[in-house]
Amino acid sequence: MSTFRWERHPDGPFATLIAVAATYCAPEAYDGAYDDLISRARAPGPGDEEIGAFKAELQQALADPGQLPADELFDAVDYGDGSDEAFLRRLWHNLYGDQPGAGASHDRTLDAASCEDLAGRLYGLLIGLDDRLDREDDRLLHHFIEVGEYGLALEEIAGALAHAKAPITDQERSDMLTLAATMNMDDLVPRALGFCPRAA
């Protein structure tokens, strides 16, 4: 019998979301799988009911990540984002861009001066954390900042550090918590940073 609940209960909650994510996003997925998912999501074929159900369940999970079956998504995908919510936000952004449905944006009401300040502070963080982020993470994070997804960038920074259990200084922790508070973000960043030991 399969060890995965979503395989044993294909009609269970979020079974389509988790199954599709496992097929296209897991480390053992075939080469080019993630790109195929992006293409399929952005231009679904006629009668592709699965991708429609996937999108609906993704929106529902983003609205309340606590509804997801415990650990099922992580066990299926083995993501490095630090939490289900951070993984799902990244997934939505990559698949659907700025379409409504990913929850309230942290960045929509910021004026130009605030955006420039946030971008500068985030770039400064990336420079300081360069030795603790891998090159692929660094490229993705720069992209999020460039397109103005400051909240997502901060969540991804915290998630990558949490996944690596990377040590951070008190100043780095304070800077990230201050940024989260400035953008009126939820407790995702503090929770992720809780996995990071204090740097000596």
mmCIF file of N, CA, C and O in Angstrom, residues 14 20 42 51 83 88 106 109 114 160 179 181 184-185:
data_model
loop_
_atom_site.group_PDB
_atom_site.id
_atom_site.type_symbol
_atom_site.label_atom_id
_atom_site.label_comp_id
_atom_site.label_asym_id
_atom_site.label_seq_id
_atom_site.Cartn_x
_atom_site.Cartn_y
_atom_site.Cartn_z
ATOM 1 N N PHE A 14 -7.501 18.376 -1.054
ATOM 2 C CA PHE A 14 -6.249 18.815 -1.680
ATOM 3 C C PHE A 14 -5.467 17.675 -2.359
ATOM 4 O O PHE A 14 -4.280 17.805 -2.607
ATOM 5 N N VAL A 20 -0.392 16.745 -8.202
ATOM 6 C CA VAL A 20 0.246 17.493 -9.293
ATOM 7 C C VAL A 20 1.589 18.051 -8.830
ATOM 8 O O VAL A 20 2.587 17.989 -9.557
ATOM 9 N N ARG A 42 -0.541 27.733 -17.490
ATOM 10 C CA ARG A 42 -0.820 28.998 -18.169
ATOM 11 C C ARG A 42 -1.663 28.817 -19.424
ATOM 12 O O ARG A 42 -2.354 29.742 -19.847
ATOM 13 N N ILE A 51 -5.967 20.224 -14.125
ATOM 14 C CA ILE A 51 -5.256 21.473 -13.854
ATOM 15 C C ILE A 51 -6.224 22.534 -13.321
ATOM 16 O O ILE A 51 -5.837 23.398 -12.513
ATOM 17 N N SER A 83 8.032 26.204 4.686
ATOM 18 C CA SER A 83 6.645 25.960 5.099
ATOM 19 C C SER A 83 5.790 25.704 3.875
ATOM 20 O O SER A 83 6.154 26.083 2.758
ATOM 21 N N LEU A 88 3.706 27.298 -1.511
ATOM 22 C CA LEU A 88 2.518 27.564 -2.327
ATOM 23 C C LEU A 88 2.533 28.973 -2.905
ATOM 24 O O LEU A 88 2.106 29.176 -4.043
ATOM 25 N N HIS A 106 1.448 41.970 0.037
ATOM 26 C CA HIS A 106 2.011 42.867 1.031
ATOM 27 C C HIS A 106 2.486 44.170 0.396
ATOM 28 O O HIS A 106 2.781 45.118 1.101
ATOM 29 N N THR A 109 0.228 48.567 -1.821
ATOM 30 C CA THR A 109 -0.068 49.943 -1.450
ATOM 31 C C THR A 109 1.182 50.763 -1.167
ATOM 32 O O THR A 109 1.094 51.890 -0.705
ATOM 33 N N SER A 114 8.922 54.098 -0.758
ATOM 34 C CA SER A 114 8.937 52.925 0.115
ATOM 35 C C SER A 114 9.455 51.704 -0.629
ATOM 36 O O SER A 114 10.217 50.902 -0.074
ATOM 37 N N ALA A 160 14.642 29.781 2.841
ATOM 38 C CA ALA A 160 15.905 29.154 2.426
ATOM 39 C C ALA A 160 16.855 29.016 3.609
ATOM 40 O O ALA A 160 17.524 27.983 3.776
ATOM 41 N N LEU A 179 11.676 44.216 8.614
ATOM 42 C CA LEU A 179 11.107 44.261 7.268
ATOM 43 C C LEU A 179 9.727 43.613 7.241
ATOM 44 O O LEU A 179 8.793 44.125 6.613
ATOM 45 N N ALA A 181 7.616 43.346 9.675
ATOM 46 C CA ALA A 181 6.675 44.238 10.348
ATOM 47 C C ALA A 181 6.329 45.436 9.470
ATOM 48 O O ALA A 181 5.174 45.868 9.412
ATOM 49 N N ASN A 184 3.735 44.585 7.090
ATOM 50 C CA ASN A 184 2.514 44.035 7.709
ATOM 51 C C ASN A 184 2.302 42.568 7.358
ATOM 52 O O ASN A 184 1.185 42.135 7.058
ATOM 53 N N MET A 185 3.392 41.815 7.391
ATOM 54 C CA MET A 185 3.318 40.400 7.061
ATOM 55 C C MET A 185 2.886 39.596 8.278
ATOM 56 O O MET A 185 2.935 40.074 9.414
#
